[in-house]
Short mmCIF file of C-alpha atoms and ligand atoms in Angstrom, two decimals:
data_model
loop_
_atom_site.label_atom_id
_atom_site.label_comp_id
_atom_site.label_asym_id
_atom_site.label_seq_id
_atom_site.Cartn_x
_atom_site.Cartn_y
_atom_site.Cartn_z
CA MET B 1 0.03 0.08 0.17
CA SER B 2 1.30 3.49 -0.97
CA ASP B 3 2.39 5.64 2.22
CA PRO B 4 -0.30 8.58 2.88
CA VAL B 5 -0.53 12.08 1.62
CA LEU B 6 0.35 14.88 4.12
CA VAL B 7 -1.79 17.95 3.98
CA ILE B 8 -0.72 20.93 6.22
CA GLY B 9 -3.58 23.09 6.85
CA ALA B 10 -7.33 22.43 7.02
CA GLY B 11 -8.66 25.67 5.68
CA VAL B 12 -10.83 25.57 2.74
CA ALA B 13 -7.79 24.52 0.63
CA GLY B 14 -6.52 21.81 2.70
CA MET B 15 -9.92 20.22 3.18
CA THR B 16 -10.84 20.41 -0.18
CA ALA B 17 -7.64 18.61 -1.20
CA ALA B 18 -7.93 15.98 1.86
CA VAL B 19 -11.59 14.70 0.89
CA GLU B 20 -11.05 14.78 -2.89
CA LEU B 21 -7.87 12.50 -2.33
CA ALA B 22 -9.43 10.48 0.39
CA ASP B 23 -12.97 9.77 -1.70
CA ASN B 24 -10.42 8.33 -4.64
CA GLY B 25 -8.94 5.85 -2.03
CA VAL B 26 -5.65 7.83 -0.88
CA GLN B 27 -4.91 7.66 2.96
CA VAL B 28 -4.63 11.53 4.17
CA VAL B 29 -2.98 12.75 6.89
CA LEU B 30 -4.64 16.33 7.43
CA VAL B 31 -2.97 18.31 10.20
CA ASP B 32 -3.64 21.90 11.58
CA ARG B 33 -2.21 23.85 14.22
CA LYS B 34 -5.37 25.08 15.67
CA SER B 35 -7.88 23.12 17.70
CA THR B 36 -10.61 23.94 15.18
CA ILE B 37 -10.28 23.38 11.64
CA GLY B 38 -12.02 25.59 8.87
CA GLY B 39 -9.19 28.16 8.55
CA ASN B 40 -10.08 31.89 7.99
CA ALA B 41 -13.26 31.05 6.05
CA LEU B 42 -14.98 30.14 9.25
CA ASN B 43 -15.07 33.81 10.40
CA LEU B 44 -16.19 35.30 7.38
CA TYR B 45 -20.08 35.65 7.96
CA LYS B 46 -21.52 36.30 4.33
CA ALA B 47 -18.95 35.34 1.63
CA PHE B 48 -18.92 36.54 -2.10
CA PRO B 49 -19.35 35.53 -4.79
CA THR B 50 -22.87 33.98 -3.74
CA ASP B 51 -23.26 35.95 -0.32
CA ASP B 52 -23.97 32.81 1.18
CA CYS B 53 -24.20 33.22 4.98
CA PHE B 54 -23.52 29.50 5.27
CA TYR B 55 -25.82 29.38 8.49
CA CYS B 56 -28.19 26.54 7.45
CA PHE B 57 -29.42 24.33 10.17
CA GLU B 58 -30.95 25.36 13.61
CA GLY B 59 -28.88 24.94 16.75
CA ASN B 60 -29.46 25.79 20.05
CA ARG B 61 -29.95 29.04 22.16
CA TRP B 62 -26.01 28.61 23.37
CA ARG B 63 -24.71 27.38 19.65
CA PRO B 64 -27.35 29.31 17.19
CA GLY B 65 -26.27 28.05 14.07
CA ILE B 66 -24.30 25.21 12.30
CA ARG B 67 -22.64 25.74 9.25
CA LYS B 68 -23.43 23.34 6.44
CA CYS B 69 -20.23 22.43 4.94
CA PHE B 70 -19.61 19.17 2.97
CA TYR B 71 -15.85 19.06 3.49
CA ARG B 72 -16.10 19.66 7.43
CA SER B 73 -18.67 16.90 8.13
CA ALA B 74 -16.47 14.65 5.68
CA MET B 75 -13.99 15.40 7.79
CA ILE B 76 -15.00 13.51 10.67
CA ASP B 77 -16.81 10.78 8.55
CA GLN B 78 -14.18 9.69 5.82
CA PRO B 79 -12.11 6.53 7.16
CA ASN B 80 -9.41 7.50 4.75
CA ILE B 81 -8.65 10.86 6.45
CA GLU B 82 -6.42 11.08 9.89
CA LEU B 83 -7.33 14.52 11.04
CA MET B 84 -4.65 15.83 13.82
CA THR B 85 -5.52 19.28 15.10
CA ASN B 86 -3.45 21.26 17.40
CA THR B 87 -0.49 19.67 15.48
CA ILE B 88 2.57 21.19 14.09
CA ILE B 89 5.37 20.06 11.75
CA GLN B 90 8.74 20.01 13.79
CA ASP B 91 11.04 18.64 10.86
CA ILE B 92 10.70 17.13 7.36
CA SER B 93 13.62 14.81 6.13
CA GLY B 94 14.11 11.90 3.78
CA THR B 95 13.28 12.00 0.01
CA PRO B 96 10.56 12.83 -2.32
CA SER B 97 8.02 10.22 -2.44
CA LYS B 98 9.40 9.04 0.90
CA PHE B 99 9.41 11.96 3.17
CA THR B 100 9.85 11.52 7.13
CA VAL B 101 7.90 13.89 8.97
CA LYS B 102 7.60 14.65 12.79
CA LEU B 103 4.60 16.42 14.13
CA VAL B 104 4.29 17.79 17.45
CA ILE B 105 1.07 16.97 18.98
CA GLY B 106 -0.35 19.97 21.60
CA PRO B 107 -1.80 18.82 24.97
CA GLN B 108 -5.21 17.51 24.45
CA TYR B 109 -6.88 19.71 27.17
CA VAL B 110 -10.48 18.86 25.74
CA ASP B 111 -11.08 15.41 24.29
CA PRO B 112 -13.33 15.98 21.25
CA LYS B 113 -14.50 12.86 21.07
CA LYS B 114 -16.06 13.13 24.93
CA CYS B 115 -17.26 16.79 24.83
CA ILE B 116 -20.88 17.24 24.03
CA MET B 117 -20.89 21.05 23.74
CA CYS B 118 -22.92 21.38 27.00
CA GLY B 119 -21.20 25.05 27.45
CA LEU B 120 -20.73 24.52 31.42
CA CYS B 121 -17.19 25.01 31.24
CA VAL B 122 -17.69 28.21 28.98
CA GLU B 123 -19.79 29.36 31.77
CA VAL B 124 -17.53 28.94 34.62
CA SER B 125 -14.10 29.87 33.26
CA GLU B 126 -12.82 32.38 30.63
CA ALA B 127 -10.11 29.78 29.76
CA PHE B 128 -12.60 27.93 27.73
CA ALA B 129 -14.11 29.23 24.56
CA LEU B 130 -16.61 27.86 21.58
CA GLU B 131 -14.48 29.19 18.71
CA SER B 132 -17.28 29.10 16.13
CA PRO B 133 -20.78 27.36 16.56
CA GLN B 134 -19.91 25.52 13.40
CA CYS B 135 -16.57 24.17 14.66
CA GLN B 136 -15.02 20.88 13.76
CA PRO B 137 -14.54 18.85 15.85
CA GLN B 138 -17.55 19.98 17.85
CA ALA B 139 -15.53 20.55 21.05
CA VAL B 140 -15.01 23.50 22.79
CA THR B 141 -11.19 25.06 23.11
CA TYR B 142 -9.16 25.69 26.09
CA ASP B 143 -6.13 28.45 26.44
CA PRO B 144 -4.06 27.54 29.42
CA SER B 145 -2.57 31.14 29.34
CA LYS B 146 -6.17 31.98 31.06
CA LEU B 147 -6.19 29.25 33.61
CA ASP B 148 -8.60 30.44 36.60
CA GLU B 149 -10.34 29.07 39.50
CA GLY B 150 -13.39 28.43 37.13
CA ALA B 151 -11.28 26.06 35.02
CA LYS B 152 -10.78 23.49 37.73
CA LYS B 153 -14.03 23.66 38.36
CA ALA B 154 -14.99 22.89 34.95
CA GLU B 155 -12.67 19.98 35.11
CA GLN B 156 -14.34 18.45 38.03
CA ASP B 157 -17.87 19.22 36.95
CA CYS B 158 -17.73 18.58 33.42
CA PRO B 159 -20.60 15.72 32.54
CA THR B 160 -18.36 13.67 30.27
CA LYS B 161 -15.03 14.04 32.15
CA ALA B 162 -13.70 15.56 28.68
CA ILE B 163 -11.06 18.18 30.27
CA SER B 164 -7.83 17.33 31.45
CA LEU B 165 -5.94 20.05 32.36
CA ASP B 166 -2.62 18.18 32.67
CA ALA B 167 -2.63 17.15 29.62
CA ASN B 168 1.06 17.09 28.14
CA PRO B 169 2.22 17.12 24.33
CA SER B 170 3.32 14.02 22.28
CA GLU B 171 5.10 13.37 19.09
CA LYS B 172 4.81 11.32 16.36
CA THR B 173 6.75 10.66 13.23
CA ILE B 174 4.90 9.46 9.97
CA THR B 175 6.21 8.60 6.36
CA VAL B 176 4.60 10.33 3.62
CA SER B 177 4.78 10.18 -0.32
CA ASP B 178 3.37 13.78 -1.12
CA ILE B 179 3.39 16.92 0.70
CA VAL B 180 0.04 19.35 -0.03
CA LEU B 181 0.76 22.86 1.69
CA ALA B 182 -2.30 24.55 2.43
CA THR B 183 -1.50 26.74 5.15
CA GLY B 184 -3.31 30.02 3.75
CA TYR B 185 -2.60 33.62 4.82
CA HIS B 186 -2.49 35.99 8.01
CA GLU B 187 -4.31 39.37 7.99
CA MET B 188 -1.54 41.92 8.72
CA GLN B 189 -2.00 43.46 12.09
CA PRO B 190 -1.29 47.10 11.30
CA VAL B 191 -0.17 48.03 14.75
CA ALA B 192 2.92 49.44 12.90
CA VAL B 193 1.26 51.86 10.47
CA ASP B 194 1.12 54.70 13.01
CA GLU B 195 -0.97 56.85 11.15
CA TYR B 196 -4.04 54.90 11.45
CA GLY B 197 -3.80 54.19 15.32
CA TYR B 198 -4.73 50.51 15.30
CA GLY B 199 -3.79 48.70 18.47
CA VAL B 200 -4.09 52.13 20.38
CA LEU B 201 -7.63 53.39 19.12
CA GLN B 202 -10.39 51.08 20.00
CA ASN B 203 -12.51 51.99 17.10
CA VAL B 204 -9.96 51.30 14.64
CA ILE B 205 -10.35 47.94 13.60
CA THR B 206 -9.31 45.38 10.47
CA GLN B 207 -12.04 43.86 7.88
CA LEU B 208 -11.63 40.37 9.53
CA GLU B 209 -12.94 41.69 12.68
CA LEU B 210 -15.50 43.71 11.00
CA ALA B 211 -16.75 40.39 9.56
CA ARG B 212 -16.94 39.20 13.26
CA ILE B 213 -18.93 42.05 14.22
CA LEU B 214 -21.30 41.82 11.37
CA ASP B 215 -22.04 38.29 12.10
CA PRO B 216 -25.44 37.57 13.87
CA ASN B 217 -23.53 34.49 15.69
CA GLY B 218 -20.53 36.37 16.32
CA PRO B 219 -19.53 37.59 19.80
CA LEU B 220 -21.74 40.86 19.57
CA GLY B 221 -24.88 39.28 17.85
CA GLY B 222 -24.35 41.39 14.67
CA ARG B 223 -24.89 44.45 16.35
CA LEU B 224 -22.85 47.21 14.64
CA VAL B 225 -21.44 48.89 17.48
CA ARG B 226 -18.28 50.84 18.56
CA PRO B 227 -15.50 48.44 20.48
CA SER B 228 -14.85 51.41 22.90
CA ASP B 229 -18.57 51.71 24.45
CA GLY B 230 -20.92 49.44 22.58
CA ARG B 231 -22.28 52.43 21.15
CA GLU B 232 -24.09 51.68 17.56
CA ALA B 233 -21.66 52.78 14.67
CA LYS B 234 -23.50 54.72 12.10
CA ARG B 235 -20.61 56.58 10.32
CA ILE B 236 -18.19 54.12 9.10
CA MET B 237 -14.85 54.64 7.30
CA MET B 238 -12.91 52.17 5.22
CA ILE B 239 -9.42 52.57 3.97
CA GLN B 240 -7.99 50.32 1.32
CA CYS B 241 -4.22 49.17 0.75
CA VAL B 242 -3.09 49.16 4.45
CA GLY B 243 0.23 47.50 4.32
CA SER B 244 -0.15 46.39 0.92
CA ARG B 245 1.17 47.87 -2.25
CA ASP B 246 3.46 49.83 0.30
CA GLU B 247 7.48 49.30 -0.05
CA ASN B 248 7.36 49.75 3.58
CA TYR B 249 5.49 46.55 4.09
CA TYR B 250 4.34 44.35 1.08
CA PRO B 251 4.74 45.87 -2.48
CA PHE B 252 2.38 43.65 -3.86
CA CYS B 253 -1.53 43.96 -4.30
CA SER B 254 -3.40 41.64 -1.88
CA LYS B 255 -5.93 41.31 -4.52
CA ILE B 256 -9.29 40.31 -2.78
CA CYS B 257 -9.29 43.25 -0.37
CA CYS B 258 -11.22 45.53 -2.55
CA VAL B 259 -13.95 42.85 -2.90
CA PHE B 260 -14.30 42.08 0.55
CA ALA B 261 -14.54 45.53 1.85
CA LEU B 262 -17.24 46.11 -0.95
CA LYS B 263 -18.85 43.45 0.47
CA HIS B 264 -19.19 44.71 3.95
CA ALA B 265 -19.75 48.23 2.84
CA ASN B 266 -22.71 46.85 1.09
CA ILE B 267 -24.04 44.66 3.91
CA ILE B 268 -23.89 47.95 6.14
CA ALA B 269 -25.26 50.16 3.60
CA ASN B 270 -28.25 47.82 2.62
CA GLU B 271 -28.96 46.27 6.12
CA ARG B 272 -28.09 48.52 8.63
CA ALA B 273 -30.67 51.57 9.16
CA ASP B 274 -28.51 54.55 9.13
CA GLY B 275 -25.38 52.92 8.48
CA ARG B 276 -23.29 55.33 6.10
CA VAL B 277 -20.21 54.32 4.71
CA SER B 278 -17.28 56.08 3.21
CA VAL B 279 -14.23 54.17 1.41
CA VAL B 280 -10.91 55.97 1.02
CA TYR B 281 -8.92 54.15 -1.73
CA MET B 282 -5.95 54.63 -4.30
CA ASP B 283 -7.68 52.14 -6.83
CA ILE B 284 -10.65 50.08 -6.87
CA ARG B 285 -9.49 46.43 -8.03
CA THR B 286 -12.35 44.32 -8.30
CA TYR B 287 -11.46 41.44 -10.47
CA ASP B 288 -13.24 39.30 -12.67
CA ARG B 289 -17.06 39.09 -11.85
CA HIS B 290 -16.59 41.27 -8.76
CA GLU B 291 -17.54 44.52 -10.62
CA ARG B 292 -20.87 43.93 -9.65
CA TYR B 293 -20.12 44.71 -5.92
CA TYR B 294 -18.38 48.11 -7.00
CA ARG B 295 -21.61 48.86 -8.83
CA GLU B 296 -24.02 47.89 -6.11
CA ALA B 297 -21.78 49.92 -3.45
CA ARG B 298 -22.23 53.14 -5.82
CA GLU B 299 -26.10 52.39 -6.13
CA ALA B 300 -26.59 51.90 -2.08
CA GLY B 301 -24.97 55.52 -1.51
CA VAL B 302 -21.50 54.23 -0.37
CA GLU B 303 -19.46 57.23 -0.69
CA PHE B 304 -15.70 56.88 -2.36
CA VAL B 305 -12.91 59.06 -1.78
CA ARG B 306 -9.66 58.66 -4.06
CA GLY B 307 -6.88 59.64 -1.58
CA ARG B 308 -5.15 58.97 1.61
CA ILE B 309 -5.91 59.30 5.32
CA SER B 310 -3.48 61.85 6.68
CA ARG B 311 -4.74 62.15 10.43
CA VAL B 312 -6.99 60.30 12.73
CA VAL B 313 -7.62 61.54 16.27
CA SER B 314 -9.95 60.33 18.81
CA THR B 315 -12.20 62.78 20.87
CA GLU B 316 -13.41 62.55 24.52
CA ASP B 317 -16.22 60.84 23.46
CA ASP B 318 -14.31 58.11 21.14
CA THR B 319 -15.46 59.99 17.85
CA LEU B 320 -12.66 59.50 15.72
CA GLU B 321 -11.82 63.00 13.61
CA ILE B 322 -10.27 61.91 10.20
CA THR B 323 -8.64 64.20 7.76
CA VAL B 324 -8.28 62.58 4.13
CA TYR B 325 -6.14 64.37 1.40
CA ASP B 326 -8.43 64.18 -1.64
CA SER B 327 -6.23 63.56 -4.77
CA LEU B 328 -9.04 64.00 -7.14
CA LEU B 329 -10.13 67.50 -5.56
CA ASP B 330 -6.62 68.26 -4.61
CA LYS B 331 -7.67 69.32 -0.92
CA TYR B 332 -7.99 68.15 2.73
CA LEU B 333 -11.55 66.65 3.83
CA ARG B 334 -12.62 66.21 7.48
CA PHE B 335 -14.80 63.45 8.47
CA SER B 336 -16.12 62.60 11.97
CA ILE B 337 -16.81 58.86 11.97
CA ASP B 338 -17.52 55.72 14.67
CA LEU B 339 -15.71 53.18 12.98
CA LEU B 340 -12.34 53.04 11.15
CA VAL B 341 -11.89 49.53 9.28
CA LEU B 342 -8.60 48.91 7.83
CA SER B 343 -8.28 46.84 4.56
CA SER B 344 -4.87 45.17 5.93
CA ALA B 345 -2.61 43.21 3.86
CA LEU B 346 -2.84 39.49 3.69
CA GLU B 347 0.85 38.04 4.59
CA PRO B 348 2.17 34.62 4.59
CA PRO B 349 1.32 32.81 7.93
CA GLU B 350 4.09 32.23 10.83
CA GLY B 351 5.97 29.29 10.29
CA LEU B 352 6.00 29.22 6.53
CA ASP B 353 9.44 30.33 5.91
CA GLU B 354 10.54 27.36 7.88
CA ILE B 355 8.58 24.85 5.89
CA ILE B 356 10.06 26.82 2.56
CA LYS B 357 13.49 26.54 3.73
CA THR B 358 13.34 22.75 4.68
CA LEU B 359 11.78 21.74 1.54
CA GLY B 360 14.02 24.16 -0.30
CA LEU B 361 10.82 25.85 -2.39
CA LYS B 362 10.90 29.05 -4.17
CA THR B 363 9.00 31.91 -3.00
CA ALA B 364 7.19 34.67 -4.82
CA SER B 365 6.46 37.67 -2.56
CA GLY B 366 6.93 36.08 0.22
CA TYR B 367 4.32 33.11 -0.61
CA VAL B 368 5.40 29.70 -2.13
CA GLY B 369 6.40 30.07 -5.56
CA PRO B 370 5.72 27.27 -8.41
CA ALA B 371 8.88 25.11 -9.06
CA ASP B 372 8.98 26.20 -12.65
CA ALA B 373 7.69 29.47 -13.07
CA ALA B 374 7.36 29.50 -16.65
CA SER B 375 5.21 26.22 -16.55
CA GLU B 376 1.08 26.61 -16.13
CA ASP B 377 1.39 23.99 -13.09
CA GLU B 378 1.25 26.82 -10.35
CA VAL B 379 0.33 24.16 -7.76
CA VAL B 380 3.59 21.91 -8.11
CA VAL B 381 6.00 23.80 -6.08
CA GLY B 382 8.51 20.72 -5.43
CA GLU B 383 9.07 17.01 -6.11
CA HIS B 384 6.15 15.46 -4.86
CA VAL B 385 5.22 18.69 -3.00
CA TYR B 386 2.17 20.64 -3.89
CA ALA B 387 0.49 24.15 -2.75
CA CYS B 388 -3.18 25.40 -3.08
CA GLY B 389 -5.31 28.40 -1.81
CA GLY B 390 -3.91 31.21 0.58
CA VAL B 391 -0.26 29.85 0.84
CA LEU B 392 0.50 30.78 -2.96
CA GLY B 393 -0.72 34.34 -2.30
CA PRO B 394 -3.94 35.88 -1.60
CA ALA B 395 -7.20 34.01 -3.12
CA GLU B 396 -10.83 33.79 -2.63
CA ILE B 397 -12.51 30.37 -1.54
CA PRO B 398 -13.60 29.23 -5.26
CA GLU B 399 -9.86 29.77 -6.68
CA SER B 400 -8.54 28.22 -3.51
CA VAL B 401 -11.18 25.08 -3.98
CA ASN B 402 -9.83 24.89 -7.69
CA GLN B 403 -6.15 24.72 -7.08
CA ALA B 404 -6.75 22.21 -4.56
CA ARG B 405 -8.55 20.23 -7.28
CA ALA B 406 -5.90 20.68 -9.37
CA VAL B 407 -3.48 19.20 -6.96
CA VAL B 408 -5.50 16.21 -6.23
CA SER B 409 -5.50 15.53 -10.07
CA LYS B 410 -1.43 15.87 -10.31
CA ILE B 411 -1.21 13.60 -7.19
CA LEU B 412 -3.57 10.99 -8.61
CA GLN B 413 -1.97 11.25 -12.09
CA GLY B 414 1.40 10.57 -10.40
CA ARG B 415 -0.05 7.25 -8.66
CA LYS B 416 -1.10 5.65 -11.76
C1 FAD O 501 -11.91 40.21 5.78
C2 FAD O 501 -11.69 38.90 4.67
C3 FAD O 501 -12.78 38.44 3.90
C4 FAD O 501 -13.08 37.60 2.94
N1 FAD O 501 -14.28 37.14 2.28
C5 FAD O 501 -14.38 36.16 1.43
C6 FAD O 501 -15.30 35.84 0.71
O1 FAD O 501 -16.38 36.67 0.95
N2 FAD O 501 -15.48 35.28 -0.46
C7 FAD O 501 -14.08 34.65 -0.55
O2 FAD O 501 -14.25 33.72 -1.92
N3 FAD O 501 -12.99 34.45 0.02
C8 FAD O 501 -13.00 35.56 1.01
N4 FAD O 501 -11.85 35.87 1.84
C9 FAD O 501 -10.55 34.85 1.45
C10 FAD O 501 -10.85 33.55 2.29
O3 FAD O 501 -10.76 33.61 3.62
C11 FAD O 501 -9.62 32.75 1.67
O4 FAD O 501 -9.88 32.30 0.25
C12 FAD O 501 -9.73 31.36 2.25
O5 FAD O 501 -9.79 31.51 3.72
C13 FAD O 501 -8.38 30.73 1.78
O6 FAD O 501 -8.22 29.18 2.38
P1 FAD O 501 -7.00 28.48 2.70
O7 FAD O 501 -7.54 27.16 3.13
O8 FAD O 501 -6.07 28.72 1.46
O9 FAD O 501 -6.37 29.16 4.02
P2 FAD O 501 -6.71 29.69 5.36
O10 FAD O 501 -8.27 29.82 5.44
O11 FAD O 501 -6.16 30.47 5.80
O12 FAD O 501 -6.47 28.42 6.14
C14 FAD O 501 -5.39 27.90 6.48
C15 FAD O 501 -5.06 26.75 7.80
O13 FAD O 501 -4.14 26.58 7.61
C16 FAD O 501 -3.82 26.21 9.26
N5 FAD O 501 -1.96 26.39 9.26
C17 FAD O 501 -1.20 27.68 8.78
N6 FAD O 501 0.13 27.64 9.27
C18 FAD O 501 0.08 26.26 9.58
C19 FAD O 501 0.87 25.22 9.93
N7 FAD O 501 2.30 25.90 10.17
N8 FAD O 501 0.87 23.76 10.32
C20 FAD O 501 -0.44 23.45 10.47
N9 FAD O 501 -1.40 24.39 10.09
C21 FAD O 501 -1.15 25.77 9.59
C22 FAD O 501 -4.39 27.47 9.69
O14 FAD O 501 -4.39 27.30 11.11
C23 FAD O 501 -5.66 27.28 9.12
O15 FAD O 501 -6.74 26.55 9.40
C24 FAD O 501 -11.68 36.86 3.02
C25 FAD O 501 -10.62 37.12 3.36
C26 FAD O 501 -10.62 38.33 4.41
C27 FAD O 501 -9.33 38.37 5.03
S1 SF4 O 502 -18.15 20.95 30.03
FE1 SF4 O 502 -17.53 19.38 29.23
S2 SF4 O 502 -18.90 18.34 27.59
FE2 SF4 O 502 -19.57 20.45 28.38
S3 SF4 O 502 -18.53 21.90 26.98
FE3 SF4 O 502 -17.22 21.64 28.62
S4 SF4 O 502 -15.62 20.32 27.80
FE4 SF4 O 502 -17.49 20.00 26.77
S1 SF4 O 503 -7.18 44.49 -3.58
FE1 SF4 O 503 -7.77 46.91 -3.79
S2 SF4 O 503 -7.22 47.38 -1.18
FE2 SF4 O 503 -6.14 45.28 -1.67
S3 SF4 O 503 -4.14 45.93 -2.04
FE3 SF4 O 503 -5.03 45.55 -4.05
S4 SF4 O 503 -6.11 47.98 -4.46
FE4 SF4 O 503 -5.38 47.68 -2.06
#
């Protein structure tokens, strides 16, 4: 029997590759460093191009929705997939088609096979959390840095004895024939971009943080409020290209941030009474079929200002006074707003550098680059090494899924 395929990263791309390989009879080891799989797509609320909100089934009061996701349910049921969450790659050696991979599995504080998601531990301790109502495995997570008295009580009272606060990490070594990199992207935390005050002013947030706020199943129940005082946010400003197309941070365009900013602007303008949105931009880049988001935003009354923000000042009541240089009018404009949303650059995730170095891969703008830049096989990044989704550079979900399918096809061809 052939050795299994290792898929690193269980976001949309990694899950697609894993399930489709498994459906074709290939054994797969799917690892993710987090306790919950799904990656960034888990927290997007409505997603373009279909504006699907993903919440399909009724849950209960505590867990209000379950995300319909073929791949995530298949993750649990498909016997050819060994899913290892809370796991990182420590070392890769061996030769292509016979890689030896050392894995470190983090302590299993909550046994997902035993957890029945009753919510008792979350009620008594801040160390336990429900990552998402749709999380897979269906289990709460535990953060040891937040250990409190409640955590010990939760361990004692858990009805299924799923909690073990003394759990230890373990190691495992596996041999795999192929490696699929699907480690996705990270939204840059724009703390170093001083002019916007992110990390200092509470009402300055990123687009991923806005998605959590807008989500009716998110921590604020979908109420569009100012983080500083919980007051309704009526005037919202978005600023594009934060850290992208900027020699000080990332010189490349992050490709999808214009579209997701417009998606959020439309949700606010169309669904929130009194919600007024301004978008400050250098260029609006809505590639492919997504031009409709730009048209719909203009129809919905979203204001577009071509220029740059030059100053953000917070007043005593936490209103943000913003000065924008309008490059079309050649003058400075002033705005009073409740929430400033930064469309921050998408950057390679932490740890990718080491994997790239260990496997001797090429790079493109910090992401994984194709082994042969002249070839159309962008998903082939080394001998028996493939990549799909955000790890190749900013990509939307359908593109990530298509790349994952291309990887599956390459691996299956190689096994014939
Ligand atoms: C604000 C915002 C809104 C968006 N809205 C949309 C939208 O409406 N429609 C759309 O199509 N796309 C949207 N996107 C893009 C979408 O999030 C991506 O296309 C999608 O998440 C890519 O999936 P992925 O599997 O490649 O990566 P990710 O979702 O990033 O998943 C990567 C996985 O790999 C794991 N991982 C990372 N490093 C390691 C490691 N070293 N070891 C083990 N595991 C690791 C991570 O924990 C994660 O689970 C949006 C993005 C943003 C930022
Ligand atoms: S108390 Fe136990 S069963 Fe209930 S959610 Fe917490 S870990 Fe899961
Ligand atoms: S997609 Fe838009 S916001 Fe993002 S970097 Fe490119 S131009 Fe800037």
